[in-house]
Structure formats: structure tokens, C-alpha cells
Amino acid sequence: MFDINKILRPNIKKLVPYSSARDEFKGEASVYLDANENAFGSPLDTAYNRYPDPLQYKVKKRLSEIKGVPPRNIFLGNGSDEAIDVLFRSFCNPGVDNVILVPPTYGMYEVSANINDIETRKVLLTEDYQLNLEGIAEAIDEHTKMIFICSPNNPTGNSINREDVETLLTNFKGLVVVDEAYINFSRQKTFIQELTEYANLVVLQTLSKAWGLAGLRVGMAFASEEIIEVLNKVKPPYNVNEASQQLALEALGNIETVNNWIKETLTQRDKLVLQLKNFDFVLDIYPSDANFILVKTTGAKDIYNHLVQQGIIIRDRSKVELCEGCLRITIGTPAENELLINALKIINEPEKSTFY
């Protein structure tokens, strides 16, 4: 049985959170003289002289309608990276505790762990990029607080077997953090639907990918009410700025547009895969549930450099374990994908190529 008090840091249990002016007064008033703000406004067309809602209630209410979970089960952060960092600061004792990572995976888990002086225990994915459950079980000890699983996974693009994640949720006494940054492009259903079944589940999502709001930095964590209460206690008081809240709320009213973009992205992904298969330097293209593909090639570094010279930027993942020789390519617009293919055709012409 999961018990949050057994994994919560002792100092966080006793923490009295900062009480901001907007925490102490909730509602509408005609005169605000409580937060030492500039009463005259902002030197902008839109006034940002007032502090934002520290708990972003309007945005959470709209997300609640879309995701089908109560606002009390939603945490909003300055990107998903803030949620990751707050999880470390809430549940992991520096220099004592550890977390399990399953590379190749999103690199920020390890960076955040290192910042917080938390040991990372790495259990490589299998050759088909699935969880090594036996290896994870062997790596866990009494100081293991969290397991991070990215699904669909970055940089491999595949979804992790749902049954394997459920096995961890059932048997692990710490938090299982499922990062679903790319879930909008996936055939699998979100783990948000399982929050009532697993008290130790934390699901991360973002508005940076399918929603096209990477510049706003709005990330989401979904979890039990008691976990969300901890995250809200630890976070900075005004962690999501007013402009991001207003624009996110406006964007969340345009679901039809986003759904059309998702469909077009998947169509372009399938088309790009078929085109890339015609190139001799492409050895394999791994199945993807994301808005990118992982492509194994005969000369990743040289191909990357060639594309840079053409003004086309992809990611060289060839130095990542289990991704040797691989390039990660984000799905672009039809015009961008055409430019990519035309640039790669130059490489594929034997008389002009140096990649063999």
C-alpha cells in the first residue's frame, strides 16, 4: 500500500508555505493595496501590474473539462521541467535517496536529479525500447523514491507497454512518474484515467507539443490530491505568469484546430517514413507514437552536418546509448518536410555522396 508520508521529505512535511497576498484574499475587489504592486499599470497595451493567480484556477478549470479530472488533481508549472524539479525537492533527500531512470530517455530527469544531489540508477531499455522489469526490480532499494518513464518515449518515439507500467505501479512503493509529453500523437490512451486506481501515479503532460505553446512554458502534472497539495506547497508562489495563463486559456478554447494539426502531423509522419525508406543510407526507422521519428543511418554525424549547411536542423542522437547511428527528426509542415527530403536526395546520389 502506497503511503505518501513514507516517501515525503521530513522537512517538507513540516514546511509552512509562503502565503502571498493572492493566497490571503481570493475574489474581486475595487482597490488592491495589499501586494505592493504598481498601482498605475504597465508600460504595455495589456496591464500586467497585478500578480497572477498563484494556483491558476481558470486554466485548471478548463483543463479539467478537457482532461476529465478535477482541478484539485492538476498542478501547473513553468513547463514540465518545473514539475520534475518540484517532485525531486518534495520527495528526495539530497545525498541519500535515489531514482530509477530507463535510458534512452528524456535528459532532464538526470539533470534535475544532479541539481538536487539525487543518485540516478539507470536501467537500460531492452533492444526494442521497452522496460527491463527485472533490472528495475534489482535496482530498487529502501531509498528509491521515484521511477521516471517517458511514454511515448523521447528520443525513441515508441509507447511503453501499458501492462509493464501497471506492474510497477502495483508493486513499487514510491512514485511512478509517467511523462506523456507526446500523448496527443499516440494510439495509446493516457494514464490520467488511472489516477483513482493508483495513488502513487504522477502523469506529466505539456502544452508545448501538440498545443503549439512551447514559448509559453506551461506544463502539467496530474496526481492524487495529496500529491498535488505537496507540489503546490513547494513551488514558488507565482510560478506561472499572467501572460502565459491568459494565452493558455485562450488556446484551450481551440481544440478543433489542434486536433486538425495532430491529424496532419500523423499524415506527414507516415509520408516522411515512406520517403526516407528509399534512401540507401537509412538502415531503420523505428515505430513512432510521437511527432518525431528516430532514424538509424550509416553516417549520422555527416548527414546532420550536411543538413545544417542547408539550413535544416535535426537532432543527432548517435552518441546516446541504444541509439547509435540515429537521427531524431521532428515532423514539420509539408513544405519543410519536402525541403528535408530534397536535401537528403543530394546525399543519396552516389557520385556526390561521401557517406558510404
XYZ file of C-alpha atoms in Angstrom:
356
model
C 0.000 0.000 0.000
C 1.360 3.405 -1.031
C 1.831 5.858 1.848
C 2.904 9.355 0.854
C 4.235 10.063 4.350
C 6.814 7.288 3.978
C 8.434 8.920 0.946
C 7.901 12.620 1.708
C 10.980 14.503 2.915
C 10.694 15.265 6.659
C 11.378 18.988 6.163
C 8.629 19.167 3.524
C 6.155 17.575 5.943
C 6.833 20.463 8.347
C 7.082 23.145 5.668
C 4.823 26.162 6.091
C 4.413 27.523 2.541
C 4.810 31.182 1.710
C 1.472 32.966 1.997
C 1.140 35.511 -0.796
C -1.306 38.385 -0.974
C -3.340 36.427 -3.510
C -3.474 33.441 -1.154
C -4.842 35.519 1.703
C -7.513 37.266 -0.367
C -9.481 35.413 -3.035
C -12.169 37.135 -5.038
C -12.732 40.518 -6.684
C -12.218 43.971 -5.183
C -12.173 47.552 -6.457
C -8.955 48.617 -4.755
C -5.891 46.410 -4.246
C -3.350 47.819 -1.804
C -2.098 44.538 -0.376
C 0.744 43.295 -2.635
C 2.974 46.349 -3.180
C 2.251 46.295 -6.914
C 2.495 49.308 -9.216
C -1.000 50.788 -8.998
C -0.523 52.878 -12.173
C -0.420 49.924 -14.581
C 2.164 48.621 -17.072
C 4.042 50.317 -19.942
C 2.276 47.875 -22.288
C -1.060 47.685 -24.090
C -2.064 44.929 -21.676
C -1.727 45.627 -17.962
C 0.446 43.103 -16.116
C 0.940 45.109 -12.943
C -1.061 42.639 -10.821
C 0.308 39.320 -9.609
C -1.235 36.273 -11.318
C -3.455 33.665 -9.703
C -0.922 31.514 -7.789
C -2.992 28.365 -8.394
C -4.086 29.196 -11.960
C -7.687 28.223 -11.266
C -9.244 29.361 -14.568
C -6.717 27.399 -16.609
C -7.132 24.334 -14.397
C -10.917 24.557 -14.693
C -10.658 24.493 -18.494
C -8.126 21.659 -18.389
C -10.452 19.786 -16.058
C -13.186 19.951 -18.698
C -10.820 18.689 -21.389
C -8.997 16.006 -19.384
C -11.904 14.786 -17.262
C -10.187 15.225 -13.881
C -10.986 17.698 -11.072
C -8.857 20.876 -10.799
C -7.604 19.645 -7.417
C -5.764 16.842 -9.255
C -3.880 19.267 -11.532
C -0.567 21.048 -10.946
C 0.637 23.710 -13.378
C 4.267 24.637 -13.699
C 6.737 26.676 -15.707
C 6.994 23.837 -18.207
C 7.008 20.175 -17.213
C 10.597 20.725 -16.110
C 9.373 22.652 -13.073
C 7.063 19.778 -12.113
C 10.031 17.390 -12.379
C 12.183 19.628 -10.195
C 9.459 20.104 -7.573
C 8.986 16.320 -7.392
C 12.682 15.914 -6.578
C 12.605 18.680 -3.968
C 9.483 17.260 -2.356
C 10.267 13.570 -2.134
C 14.036 13.020 -2.430
C 16.562 13.687 0.327
C 19.806 15.053 -1.186
C 22.759 12.713 -0.879
C 20.557 9.898 0.463
C 17.770 8.926 -1.934
C 17.821 7.674 -5.499
C 15.550 7.457 -8.540
C 15.330 4.967 -11.403
C 15.822 6.165 -14.982
C 15.351 3.991 -18.072
C 17.595 5.333 -20.858
C 17.498 6.243 -23.600
C 15.018 8.783 -22.276
C 14.406 12.486 -21.718
C 17.610 14.026 -20.377
C 16.046 16.489 -17.933
C 15.290 13.782 -15.368
C 19.009 13.212 -14.839
C 19.862 16.926 -14.934
C 17.240 17.695 -12.292
C 18.448 14.791 -10.172
C 22.028 16.063 -10.358
C 20.953 19.606 -9.433
C 19.205 18.210 -6.369
C 22.093 15.857 -5.474
C 19.998 12.713 -6.033
C 21.552 9.458 -7.229
C 20.265 8.145 -10.560
C 20.154 4.396 -11.119
C 19.953 3.653 -14.821
C 18.324 0.524 -16.187
C 18.631 0.428 -19.972
C 15.562 -0.249 -22.047
C 15.537 -3.527 -23.959
C 16.636 -3.702 -27.605
C 13.037 -3.000 -28.668
C 12.912 0.024 -26.320
C 10.702 -1.498 -23.625
C 11.123 -1.686 -19.844
C 13.503 -4.181 -18.297
C 11.274 -5.005 -15.335
C 13.734 -7.470 -13.813
C 16.544 -4.927 -13.969
C 14.347 -2.234 -12.426
C 13.357 -4.550 -9.580
C 17.027 -5.296 -8.866
C 17.910 -1.578 -8.830
C 15.258 -0.614 -6.268
C 16.191 -0.326 -2.597
C 14.748 1.359 0.512
C 15.991 4.766 -0.708
C 14.393 4.609 -4.168
C 11.730 7.300 -4.282
C 10.710 7.614 -7.943
C 10.763 5.842 -11.297
C 10.597 8.029 -14.416
C 9.012 6.608 -17.577
C 8.597 8.652 -20.753
C 5.784 7.281 -22.931
C 5.771 7.900 -25.848
C 9.480 7.881 -25.228
C 11.944 10.574 -26.228
C 14.122 10.012 -28.270
C 12.856 6.624 -29.480
C 9.249 7.646 -30.205
C 7.582 4.407 -29.107
C 5.000 3.914 -26.378
C 5.945 1.797 -23.363
C 3.889 -1.356 -22.800
C 0.990 -0.355 -20.571
C 0.987 -3.639 -18.652
C 4.634 -3.127 -17.663
C 3.892 0.339 -16.270
C 0.929 -1.066 -14.340
C 3.206 -3.739 -12.878
C 5.470 -1.025 -11.477
C 2.530 0.983 -10.165
C 1.218 -2.077 -8.353
C 4.480 -3.227 -6.811
C 6.612 -0.118 -6.266
C 6.091 1.806 -3.002
C 7.363 5.105 -4.369
C 6.133 7.380 -7.147
C 5.872 6.226 -10.759
C 6.129 9.324 -12.955
C 4.756 8.796 -16.461
C 5.797 11.602 -18.797
C 3.208 11.922 -21.569
C 4.557 14.970 -23.395
C 3.726 13.313 -26.738
C 0.492 11.529 -25.768
C -1.629 13.577 -28.196
C 0.102 11.815 -31.093
C -0.163 8.334 -29.598
C -2.500 5.418 -30.224
C -2.390 4.634 -26.507
C -4.750 6.209 -24.012
C -3.441 8.470 -21.299
C -2.648 7.208 -17.809
C -4.650 10.124 -16.399
C -7.626 7.766 -16.446
C -5.846 5.576 -13.862
C -5.313 8.249 -11.189
C -8.111 6.916 -8.987
C -6.674 3.399 -9.162
C -3.021 4.156 -8.373
C -2.238 6.525 -5.500
C 1.462 6.601 -6.464
C 0.905 7.695 -10.083
C 2.038 11.074 -11.396
C 1.315 11.916 -15.042
C 3.183 14.742 -16.769
C 1.840 16.495 -19.856
C 2.591 19.755 -21.623
C 1.155 22.455 -23.859
C 4.490 22.684 -25.696
C 3.991 19.937 -28.281
C 0.582 19.288 -29.878
C -0.840 22.547 -28.496
C 1.959 24.581 -30.074
C 2.672 26.691 -26.965
C 6.334 25.884 -26.297
C 7.103 29.589 -25.909
C 4.630 29.983 -23.035
C 6.234 27.285 -20.850
C 3.126 25.688 -19.348
C 3.475 22.129 -18.084
C 1.014 19.942 -16.224
C 1.189 17.251 -13.575
C -1.821 15.097 -12.727
C -1.873 13.137 -9.483
C -3.814 12.438 -6.305
C -4.997 15.440 -4.330
C -2.462 14.804 -1.570
C 0.451 14.769 -4.044
C -0.794 17.940 -5.761
C -1.074 19.655 -2.362
C 2.594 18.878 -1.727
C 3.672 20.245 -5.109
C 1.670 23.441 -4.577
C 3.279 23.883 -1.161
C 6.813 23.584 -2.561
C 6.509 25.573 -5.791
C 7.223 29.330 -5.958
C 4.066 31.350 -5.222
C 3.611 32.841 -8.710
C 5.243 30.172 -10.866
C 3.075 30.627 -13.999
C 2.943 34.225 -15.181
C -0.235 36.091 -16.078
C 0.503 36.314 -19.812
C 1.011 32.553 -20.029
C -2.194 31.918 -18.100
C -4.248 34.229 -20.310
C -2.845 32.881 -23.575
C -3.081 29.258 -22.448
C -6.729 29.782 -21.537
C -7.398 31.304 -24.961
C -5.603 28.439 -26.719
C -7.528 25.794 -24.796
C -10.663 27.048 -26.496
C -9.321 25.990 -29.915
C -9.381 22.198 -29.621
C -10.593 21.697 -33.203
C -7.557 23.494 -34.622
C -5.184 21.434 -32.501
C -6.896 18.175 -33.462
C -6.527 19.080 -37.137
C -2.826 19.764 -36.611
C -2.426 16.387 -34.914
C -4.090 14.581 -37.829
C -1.920 16.426 -40.330
C 1.211 15.665 -38.304
C 0.419 11.952 -38.317
C -0.260 12.039 -42.066
C 3.035 13.809 -42.680
C 4.846 11.367 -40.376
C 3.647 8.377 -42.384
C 4.549 10.094 -45.646
C 8.017 11.039 -44.404
C 8.700 7.475 -43.248
C 7.853 6.114 -46.690
C 10.115 8.656 -48.385
C 13.049 8.028 -46.053
C 12.886 4.283 -46.671
C 14.021 4.938 -50.252
C 17.405 6.251 -49.159
C 20.334 3.832 -49.118
C 21.868 5.425 -46.018
C 18.737 4.731 -43.945
C 19.116 1.415 -42.119
C 15.968 1.503 -39.988
C 13.095 3.761 -38.961
C 11.677 2.910 -35.564
C 7.912 2.871 -34.913
C 6.727 6.200 -33.533
C 3.765 7.350 -31.459
C 5.139 10.910 -31.357
C 5.585 13.912 -33.626
C 9.100 12.768 -34.493
C 10.862 9.692 -35.807
C 14.131 8.015 -34.892
C 16.131 7.039 -37.975
C 19.155 4.727 -37.914
C 21.674 5.667 -40.599
C 25.096 4.752 -41.933
C 26.583 8.162 -41.102
C 24.546 10.225 -38.653
C 27.112 12.931 -37.919
C 27.884 13.606 -41.579
C 24.206 13.670 -42.515
C 23.499 16.068 -39.652
C 26.327 18.397 -40.741
C 25.140 18.309 -44.348
C 21.631 19.338 -43.305
C 22.985 22.143 -41.116
C 24.749 23.536 -44.182
C 21.370 23.514 -45.923
C 19.776 25.406 -43.032
C 17.877 22.340 -41.800
C 18.293 21.395 -38.153
C 17.514 17.943 -36.735
C 18.934 16.159 -33.645
C 21.974 13.896 -33.784
C 21.277 11.181 -31.187
C 24.074 8.870 -32.335
C 26.025 9.217 -29.078
C 23.054 8.125 -26.956
C 23.247 4.522 -25.750
C 20.991 2.194 -27.810
C 20.607 4.981 -30.387
C 23.975 4.607 -32.105
C 23.891 5.972 -35.650
C 20.478 7.557 -35.090
C 18.994 10.889 -36.040
C 15.798 12.272 -34.484
C 13.650 14.157 -36.966
C 10.680 16.265 -35.912
C 7.724 16.166 -38.296
C 7.434 19.552 -39.990
C 4.967 21.152 -42.343
C 4.596 19.613 -45.818
C 6.885 22.339 -47.208
C 9.534 21.768 -44.510
C 9.454 18.010 -44.992
C 9.888 18.478 -48.742
C 12.945 20.645 -48.161
C 14.357 17.929 -45.911
C 13.811 15.181 -48.476
C 15.319 17.262 -51.273
C 18.399 17.963 -49.150
C 18.767 14.267 -48.378
C 18.472 13.352 -52.071
C 21.826 15.031 -52.633
C 23.390 12.579 -50.186
C 21.693 9.658 -51.873
C 23.324 10.357 -55.240
C 26.413 8.086 -55.273
C 28.536 10.407 -57.419
C 28.035 13.274 -54.922
C 27.950 11.357 -51.664
C 30.708 10.764 -49.089
C 28.518 8.809 -46.660
C 29.301 5.245 -47.700
